[in-house]
Coordinates of C-alpha atoms in Angstrom, one line a residue:
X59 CA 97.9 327.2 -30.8
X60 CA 99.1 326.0 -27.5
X61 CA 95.7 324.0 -27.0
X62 CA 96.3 322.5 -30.6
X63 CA 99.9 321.4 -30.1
X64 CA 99.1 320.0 -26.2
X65 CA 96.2 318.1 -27.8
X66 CA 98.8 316.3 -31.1
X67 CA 101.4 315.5 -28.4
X68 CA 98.1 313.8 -26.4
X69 CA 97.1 311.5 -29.0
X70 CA 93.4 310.1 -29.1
X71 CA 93.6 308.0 -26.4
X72 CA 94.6 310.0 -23.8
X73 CA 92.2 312.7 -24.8
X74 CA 89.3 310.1 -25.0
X75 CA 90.2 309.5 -21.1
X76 CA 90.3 312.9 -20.4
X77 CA 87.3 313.7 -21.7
X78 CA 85.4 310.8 -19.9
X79 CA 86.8 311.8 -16.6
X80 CA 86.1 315.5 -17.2
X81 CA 82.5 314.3 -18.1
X82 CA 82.3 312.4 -14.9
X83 CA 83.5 315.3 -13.0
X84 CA 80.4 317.2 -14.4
X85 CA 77.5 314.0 -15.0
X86 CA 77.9 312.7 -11.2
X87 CA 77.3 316.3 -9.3
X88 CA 74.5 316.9 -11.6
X89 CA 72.9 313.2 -11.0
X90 CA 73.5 313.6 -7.4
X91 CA 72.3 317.3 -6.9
X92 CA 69.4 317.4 -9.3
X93 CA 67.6 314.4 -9.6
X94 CA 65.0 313.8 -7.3
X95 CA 65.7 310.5 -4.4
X96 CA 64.6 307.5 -6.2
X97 CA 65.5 308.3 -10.1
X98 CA 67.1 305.3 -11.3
X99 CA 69.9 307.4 -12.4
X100 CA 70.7 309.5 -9.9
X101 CA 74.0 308.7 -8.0
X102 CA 72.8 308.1 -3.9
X103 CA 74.8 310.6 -1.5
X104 CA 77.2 307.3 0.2
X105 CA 78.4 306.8 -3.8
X106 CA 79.6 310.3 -3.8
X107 CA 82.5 310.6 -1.7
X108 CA 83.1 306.7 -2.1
X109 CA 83.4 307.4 -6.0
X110 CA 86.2 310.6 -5.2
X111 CA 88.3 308.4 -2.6
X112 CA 88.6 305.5 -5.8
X113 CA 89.5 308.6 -8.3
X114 CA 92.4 309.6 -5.6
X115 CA 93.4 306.2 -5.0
X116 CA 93.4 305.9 -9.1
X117 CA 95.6 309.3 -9.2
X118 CA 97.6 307.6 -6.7
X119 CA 98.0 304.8 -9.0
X120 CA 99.0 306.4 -11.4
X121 CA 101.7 308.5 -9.8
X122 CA 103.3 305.0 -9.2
X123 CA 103.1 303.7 -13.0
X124 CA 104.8 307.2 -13.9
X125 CA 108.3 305.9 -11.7
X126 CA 107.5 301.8 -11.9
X127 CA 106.3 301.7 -15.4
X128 CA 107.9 304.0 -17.5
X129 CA 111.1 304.5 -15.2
X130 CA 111.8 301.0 -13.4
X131 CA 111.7 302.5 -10.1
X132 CA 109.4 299.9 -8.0
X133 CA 108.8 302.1 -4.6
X134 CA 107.1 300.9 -2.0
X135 CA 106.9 303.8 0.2
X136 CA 104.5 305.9 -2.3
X137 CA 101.4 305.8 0.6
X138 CA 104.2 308.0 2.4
X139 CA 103.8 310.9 0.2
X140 CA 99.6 310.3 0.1
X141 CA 99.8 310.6 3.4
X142 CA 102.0 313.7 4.1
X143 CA 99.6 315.3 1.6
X144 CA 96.5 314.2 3.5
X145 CA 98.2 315.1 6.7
X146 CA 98.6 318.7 5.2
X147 CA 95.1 319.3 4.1
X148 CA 93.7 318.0 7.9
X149 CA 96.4 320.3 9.7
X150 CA 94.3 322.9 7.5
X151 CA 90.7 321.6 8.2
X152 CA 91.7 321.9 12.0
X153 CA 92.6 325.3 12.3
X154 CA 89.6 325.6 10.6
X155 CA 87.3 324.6 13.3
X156 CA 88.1 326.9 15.9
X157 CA 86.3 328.1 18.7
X158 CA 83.5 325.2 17.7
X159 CA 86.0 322.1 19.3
X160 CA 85.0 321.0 22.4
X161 CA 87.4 322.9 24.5
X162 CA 86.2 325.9 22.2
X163 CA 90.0 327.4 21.8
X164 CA 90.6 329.4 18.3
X165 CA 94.1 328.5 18.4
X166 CA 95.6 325.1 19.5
X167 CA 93.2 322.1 18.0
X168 CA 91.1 319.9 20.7
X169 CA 93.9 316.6 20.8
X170 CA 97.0 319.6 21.6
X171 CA 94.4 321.3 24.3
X172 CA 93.9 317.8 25.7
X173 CA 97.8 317.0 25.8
X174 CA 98.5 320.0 27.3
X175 CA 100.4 321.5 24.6
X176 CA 100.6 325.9 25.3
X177 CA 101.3 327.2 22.1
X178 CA 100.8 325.9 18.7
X179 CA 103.9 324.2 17.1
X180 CA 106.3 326.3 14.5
X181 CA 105.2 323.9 11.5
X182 CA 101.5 324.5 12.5
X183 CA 101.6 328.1 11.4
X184 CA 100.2 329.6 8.4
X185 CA 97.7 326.4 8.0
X186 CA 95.2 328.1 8.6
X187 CA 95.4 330.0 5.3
X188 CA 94.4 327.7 2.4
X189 CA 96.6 328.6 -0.2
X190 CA 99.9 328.0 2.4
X191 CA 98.1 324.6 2.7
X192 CA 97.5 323.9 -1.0
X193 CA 101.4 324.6 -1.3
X194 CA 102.4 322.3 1.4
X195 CA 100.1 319.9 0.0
X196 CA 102.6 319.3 -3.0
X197 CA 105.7 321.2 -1.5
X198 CA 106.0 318.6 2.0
X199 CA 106.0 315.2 -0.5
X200 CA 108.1 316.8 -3.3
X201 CA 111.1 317.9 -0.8
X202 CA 111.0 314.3 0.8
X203 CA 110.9 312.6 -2.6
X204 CA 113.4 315.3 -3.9
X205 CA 115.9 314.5 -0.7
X206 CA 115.5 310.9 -1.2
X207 CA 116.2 310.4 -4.4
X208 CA 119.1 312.6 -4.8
X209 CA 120.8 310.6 -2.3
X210 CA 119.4 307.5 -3.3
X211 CA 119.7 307.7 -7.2
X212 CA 122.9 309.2 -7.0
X213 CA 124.4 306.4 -4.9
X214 CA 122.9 304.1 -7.8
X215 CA 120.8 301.9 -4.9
X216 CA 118.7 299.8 -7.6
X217 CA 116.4 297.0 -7.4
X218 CA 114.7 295.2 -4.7
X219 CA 117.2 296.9 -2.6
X220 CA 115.5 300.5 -3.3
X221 CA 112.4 298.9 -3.2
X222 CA 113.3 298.0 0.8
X223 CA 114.5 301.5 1.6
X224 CA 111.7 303.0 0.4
X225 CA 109.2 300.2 2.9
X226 CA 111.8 301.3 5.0
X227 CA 111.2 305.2 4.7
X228 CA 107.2 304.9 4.9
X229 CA 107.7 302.5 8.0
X230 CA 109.4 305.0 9.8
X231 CA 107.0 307.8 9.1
X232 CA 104.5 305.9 10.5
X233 CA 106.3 305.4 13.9
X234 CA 107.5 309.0 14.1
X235 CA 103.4 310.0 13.1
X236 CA 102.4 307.8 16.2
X237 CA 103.9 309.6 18.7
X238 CA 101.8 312.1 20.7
X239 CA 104.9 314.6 20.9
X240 CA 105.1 314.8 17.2
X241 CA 102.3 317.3 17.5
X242 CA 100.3 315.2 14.5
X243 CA 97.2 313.5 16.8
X244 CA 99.3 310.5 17.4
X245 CA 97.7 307.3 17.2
X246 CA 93.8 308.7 16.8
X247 CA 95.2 311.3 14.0
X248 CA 93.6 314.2 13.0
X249 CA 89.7 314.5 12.4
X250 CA 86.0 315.9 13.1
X251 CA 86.4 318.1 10.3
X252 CA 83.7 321.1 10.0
X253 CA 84.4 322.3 6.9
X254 CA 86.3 323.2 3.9
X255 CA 87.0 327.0 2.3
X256 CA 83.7 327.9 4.3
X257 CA 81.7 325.0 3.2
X258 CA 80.2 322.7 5.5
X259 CA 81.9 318.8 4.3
X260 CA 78.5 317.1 5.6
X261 CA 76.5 319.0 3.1
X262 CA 75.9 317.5 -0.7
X263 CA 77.4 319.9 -2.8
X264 CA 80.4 320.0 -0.9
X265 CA 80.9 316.6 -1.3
X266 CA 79.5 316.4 -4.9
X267 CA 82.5 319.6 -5.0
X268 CA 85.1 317.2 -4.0
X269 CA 84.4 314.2 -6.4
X270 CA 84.5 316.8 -9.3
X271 CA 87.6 318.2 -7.6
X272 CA 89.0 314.5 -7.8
X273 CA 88.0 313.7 -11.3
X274 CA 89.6 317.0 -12.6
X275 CA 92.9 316.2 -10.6
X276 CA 93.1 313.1 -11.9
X277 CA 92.5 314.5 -15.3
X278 CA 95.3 316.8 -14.8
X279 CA 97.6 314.5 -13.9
X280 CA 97.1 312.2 -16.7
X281 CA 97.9 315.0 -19.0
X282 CA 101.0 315.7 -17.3
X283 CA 102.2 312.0 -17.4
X284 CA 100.7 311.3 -21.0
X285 CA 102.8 314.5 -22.4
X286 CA 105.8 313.1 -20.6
X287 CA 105.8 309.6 -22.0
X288 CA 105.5 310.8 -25.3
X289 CA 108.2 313.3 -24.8
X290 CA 112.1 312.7 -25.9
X291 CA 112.6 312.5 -22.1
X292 CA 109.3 310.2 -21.7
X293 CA 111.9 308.1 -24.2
X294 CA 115.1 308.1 -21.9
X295 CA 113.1 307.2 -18.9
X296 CA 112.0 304.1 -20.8
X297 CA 115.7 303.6 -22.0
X298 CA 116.1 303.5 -18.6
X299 CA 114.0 301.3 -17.1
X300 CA 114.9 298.4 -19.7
X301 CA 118.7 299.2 -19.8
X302 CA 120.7 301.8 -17.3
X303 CA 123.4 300.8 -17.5
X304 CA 123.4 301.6 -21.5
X305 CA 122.0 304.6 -21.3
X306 CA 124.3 305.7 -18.8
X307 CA 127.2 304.7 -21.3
X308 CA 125.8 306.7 -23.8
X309 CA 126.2 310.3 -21.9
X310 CA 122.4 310.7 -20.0
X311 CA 122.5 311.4 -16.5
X312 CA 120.4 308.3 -15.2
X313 CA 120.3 309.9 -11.3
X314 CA 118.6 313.5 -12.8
X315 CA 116.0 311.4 -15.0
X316 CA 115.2 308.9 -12.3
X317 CA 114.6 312.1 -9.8
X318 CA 112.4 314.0 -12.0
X319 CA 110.4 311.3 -12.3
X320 CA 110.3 310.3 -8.7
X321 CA 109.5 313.8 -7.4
X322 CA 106.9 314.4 -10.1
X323 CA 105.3 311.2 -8.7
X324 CA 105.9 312.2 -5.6
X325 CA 103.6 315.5 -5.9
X326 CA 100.9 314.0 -7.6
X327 CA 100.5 311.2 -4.8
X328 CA 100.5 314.2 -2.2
X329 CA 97.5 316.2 -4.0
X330 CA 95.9 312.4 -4.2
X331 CA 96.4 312.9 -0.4
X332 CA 95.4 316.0 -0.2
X333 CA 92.2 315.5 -1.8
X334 CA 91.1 311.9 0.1
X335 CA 91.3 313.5 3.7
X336 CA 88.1 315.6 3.4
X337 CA 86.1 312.9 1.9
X338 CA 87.2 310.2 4.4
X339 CA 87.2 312.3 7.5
X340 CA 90.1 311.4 8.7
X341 CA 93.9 311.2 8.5
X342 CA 96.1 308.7 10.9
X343 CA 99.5 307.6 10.9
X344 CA 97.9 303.8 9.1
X345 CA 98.0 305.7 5.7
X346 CA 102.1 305.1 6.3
X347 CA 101.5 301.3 6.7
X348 CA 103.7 299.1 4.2
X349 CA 100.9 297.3 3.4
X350 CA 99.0 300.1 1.5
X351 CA 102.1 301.3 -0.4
X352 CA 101.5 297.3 -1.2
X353 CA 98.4 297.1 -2.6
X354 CA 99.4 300.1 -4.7
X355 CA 101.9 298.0 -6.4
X356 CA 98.6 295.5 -6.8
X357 CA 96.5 298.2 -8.2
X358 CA 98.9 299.1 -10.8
X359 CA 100.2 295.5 -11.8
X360 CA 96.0 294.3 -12.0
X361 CA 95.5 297.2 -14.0
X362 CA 98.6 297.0 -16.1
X363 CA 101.9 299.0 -15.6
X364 CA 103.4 300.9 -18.4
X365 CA 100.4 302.0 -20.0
X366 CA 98.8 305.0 -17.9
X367 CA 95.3 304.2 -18.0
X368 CA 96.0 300.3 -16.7
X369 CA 96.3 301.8 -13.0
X370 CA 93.1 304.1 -13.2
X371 CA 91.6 301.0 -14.3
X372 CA 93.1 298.2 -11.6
X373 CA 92.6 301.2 -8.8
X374 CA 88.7 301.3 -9.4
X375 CA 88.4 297.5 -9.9
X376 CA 90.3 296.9 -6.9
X377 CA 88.9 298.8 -4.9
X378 CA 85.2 298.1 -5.8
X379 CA 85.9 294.7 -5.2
X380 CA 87.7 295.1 -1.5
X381 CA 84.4 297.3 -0.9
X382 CA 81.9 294.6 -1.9
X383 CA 84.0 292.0 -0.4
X384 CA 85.4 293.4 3.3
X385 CA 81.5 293.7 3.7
X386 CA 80.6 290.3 2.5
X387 CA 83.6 288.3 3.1
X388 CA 85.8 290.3 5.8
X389 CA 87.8 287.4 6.7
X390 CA 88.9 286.3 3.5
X391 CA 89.5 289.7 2.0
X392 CA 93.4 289.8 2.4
X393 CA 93.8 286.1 1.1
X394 CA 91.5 287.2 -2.1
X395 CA 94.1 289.9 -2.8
X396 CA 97.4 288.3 -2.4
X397 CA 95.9 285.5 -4.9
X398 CA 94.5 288.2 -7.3
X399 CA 98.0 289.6 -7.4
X400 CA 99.3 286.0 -7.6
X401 CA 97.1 285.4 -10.9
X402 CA 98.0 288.4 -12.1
X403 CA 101.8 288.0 -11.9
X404 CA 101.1 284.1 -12.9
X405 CA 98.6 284.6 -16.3
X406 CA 98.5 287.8 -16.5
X407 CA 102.0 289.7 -16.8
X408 CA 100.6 292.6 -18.5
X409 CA 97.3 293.4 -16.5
X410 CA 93.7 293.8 -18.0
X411 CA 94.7 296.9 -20.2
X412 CA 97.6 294.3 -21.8
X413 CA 94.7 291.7 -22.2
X414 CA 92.7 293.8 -24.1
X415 CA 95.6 295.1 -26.1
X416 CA 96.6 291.9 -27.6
X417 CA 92.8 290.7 -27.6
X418 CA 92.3 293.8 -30.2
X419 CA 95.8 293.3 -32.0
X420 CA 95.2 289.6 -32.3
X421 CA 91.8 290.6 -33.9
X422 CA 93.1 293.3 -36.2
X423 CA 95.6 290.8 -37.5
X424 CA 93.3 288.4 -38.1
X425 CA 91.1 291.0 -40.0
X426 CA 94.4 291.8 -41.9
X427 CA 95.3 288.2 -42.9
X428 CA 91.6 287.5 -43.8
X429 CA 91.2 290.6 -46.1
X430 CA 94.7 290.0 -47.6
X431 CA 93.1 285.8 -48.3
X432 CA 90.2 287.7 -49.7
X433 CA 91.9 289.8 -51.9
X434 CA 93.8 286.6 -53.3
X435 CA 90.8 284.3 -54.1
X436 CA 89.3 287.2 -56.0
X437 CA 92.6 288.3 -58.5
X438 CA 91.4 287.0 -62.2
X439 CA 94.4 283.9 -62.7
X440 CA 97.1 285.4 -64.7
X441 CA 97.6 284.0 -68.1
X442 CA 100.6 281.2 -68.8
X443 CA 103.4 282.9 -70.0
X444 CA 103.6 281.5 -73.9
X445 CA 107.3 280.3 -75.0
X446 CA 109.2 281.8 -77.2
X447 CA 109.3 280.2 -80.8
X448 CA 112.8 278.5 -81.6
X449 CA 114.1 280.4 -84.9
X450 CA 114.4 278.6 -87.9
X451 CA 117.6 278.9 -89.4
X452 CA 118.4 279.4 -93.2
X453 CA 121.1 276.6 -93.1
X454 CA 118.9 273.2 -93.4
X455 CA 120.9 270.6 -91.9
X456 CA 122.4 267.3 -93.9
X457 CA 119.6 265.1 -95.2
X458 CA 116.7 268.1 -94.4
X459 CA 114.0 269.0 -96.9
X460 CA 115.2 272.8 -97.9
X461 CA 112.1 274.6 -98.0
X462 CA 110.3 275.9 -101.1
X463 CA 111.9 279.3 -100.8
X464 CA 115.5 278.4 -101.9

């Protein structure tokens, strides 16, 4: 029953992406793992984790569309919360190496041992447990976001001008993550992982383990945001995003729906996070630059904000393409960006998903309009309506011939 209702409040789009992801999450494992090296279809062992870091930059993605698309909320701070999730997940991969790190101490990790540091740090302790880590994953980004907001929101900072505090916030981060007294790696950040819940990250189904880990996240989280779209509160939030002030008139409280949202976002950006660290190898304080909060803004508006599956889409195309051209063109990368968010912005408002949309709408109406011509040319004509006869009256005027029945 609760499976039937979850899957009518889905609709058949979202459940059409769901299932393609979930069949990803169990077709690319399979092609990697079982196919022998060579088979034209199996997926090579670089495409792996380079497949999971787009399907957590997609998630990512589409945390942002949830708040920018749906809410009005244009943040450019959300790498913040990616990286405070990542940063969570490598505090827990260092504790997990142990007695193996070059200065072989089961305690403090190799940079702290280096530094100097005696004792591990208050806010170090319990990572070595996963499931403390798996909570701080979503807990650390959903406080931040829950502390920002309520101030922010409630305050009624709107606009570019939230947009700025938000840069603002992530900027910040980063230069309070560079410092080697923060206890976080400092500049060279936290890496030479060993391995994950007792599995080795080098090996193949680890990282075939992590995509599918990815893909089933990002799943999830579409389910979540696709049930709360269609939702009455899925409605306010749009209400919100295309008139505030009116729907503050009418009696909602504006600040609680815009910190829902936010939050919500928030937490799904962390587990992003969370997820990309193992599958890079690393975590430094550059995941708080501006400029990747940025190009999340670029993903989303390529894809095509507002509609969920726009973002997944721009995030993979995007990112394919800075993979294919950093390598070939490196120089010109940045410049190709900025004008593929230009032409966006310029022809293409709505993003790919809104091209295809009024491709297939155009389409369907001409399909309408045809069939409806159709059905004209082939209606048998109707016959001429006949006019009545005048009656004759029994009264022949002067000079008339009366007729042979008087």
């Amino acid at each position: 029953m609760i499976t039937a209702k979850i899957f009518e409040k889905l609709g058949v789009k979202a459940i059409w992406v769901v299932a393609i992801l979930l069949a990803l999450a169990i077709a690319v494992p399979m092609s990697n793992l079982l196919l022998p090296v060579g088979h034209p279809l199996r997926v090579p062992n670089y495409l792996v984790p380079l497949m999971g870091q787009y399907l957590t930059y997609a998630t990512l993605a589409l945390a942002l569309d949830l708040v920018w698309g749906y809410c009005g909320i244009l943040s450019l701070g959300h790498g913040a919360f990616f990286a405070l999730g990542g940063y969570a997940m490598g505090m827990y991969l260092m504790r997990q190496i142990g007695t193996r790190g070059v200065y072989s101490n089961a305690v403090l990790p190799d940079f702290m041992v280096f530094l100097g540091w005696r004792e591990l740090p208050w806010y170090w302790q319990g990572f070595d447990m996963f499931w403390f880590a798996a909570i701080m994953m979503a807990f650390v980004p959903g406080l931040l976001a829950f502390i920002f907001g309520w101030f922010a929101f409630r305050s009624r900072v709107t606009g570019v001008y939230l947009s700025i505090i938000t840069q603002a916030l992530t900027y910040a981060l980063m230069l309070a993550f560079f410092r080697n007294d923060m206890g976080f790696g400092g500049n060279n950040g936290l890496t030479d992982f060993r391995d994950i819940l007792g599995a080795p990250i080098p090996a193949a189904t680890t990282r075939a383990s992590l995509f599918a880990a990815s893909a089933i996240l990002l799943a999830l989280c579409f389910i979540l945001c696709s049930l709360i779209v269609r939702s009455k509160l899925g409605k306010v939030m749009v209400a919100v995003r295309d008139a505030e002030s009116r729907t503050r008139f009418i009696g909602y409280r504006v600040e609680n729906v815009k910190l829902f949202a936010f939050t919500v976002s928030a937490v799904m950006a962390g587990l992003a996070g969370a997820l990309y660290v193992p599958q890079v190898g690393i975590i430094n304080p550059g995941e708080f630059a501006p400029a990747n909060s940025i190009e999340v803004v670029i993903w989303t508006a390529v894809g095509g904000r507002g509609t969920l599956v726009g973002p997944i889409i721009g995030a993979i195309v995007v990112n394919a393409a800075k993979s294919y051209f950093t390598g070939t063109f490196a120089d010109l990368w940045l410049f190709i960006l900025g004008g593929m968010f230009v032409f966006v912005t310029l022809f293409m408002p709505k993003g790919i998903v809104g091209i295809f949309t009024s491709t297939w709408s155009a389409l369907q109406q001409r399909r309408a309009s045809a069939s409806a011509e159709k059905g004209v040319d082939t209606e048998p004509p109707t016959p001429p309506a006949q006019k009545p006869q005048p009656r004759q009256s029994n009264d022949a005027p002067d000079g008339a011939k009366p007729s042979p029945a008087e």
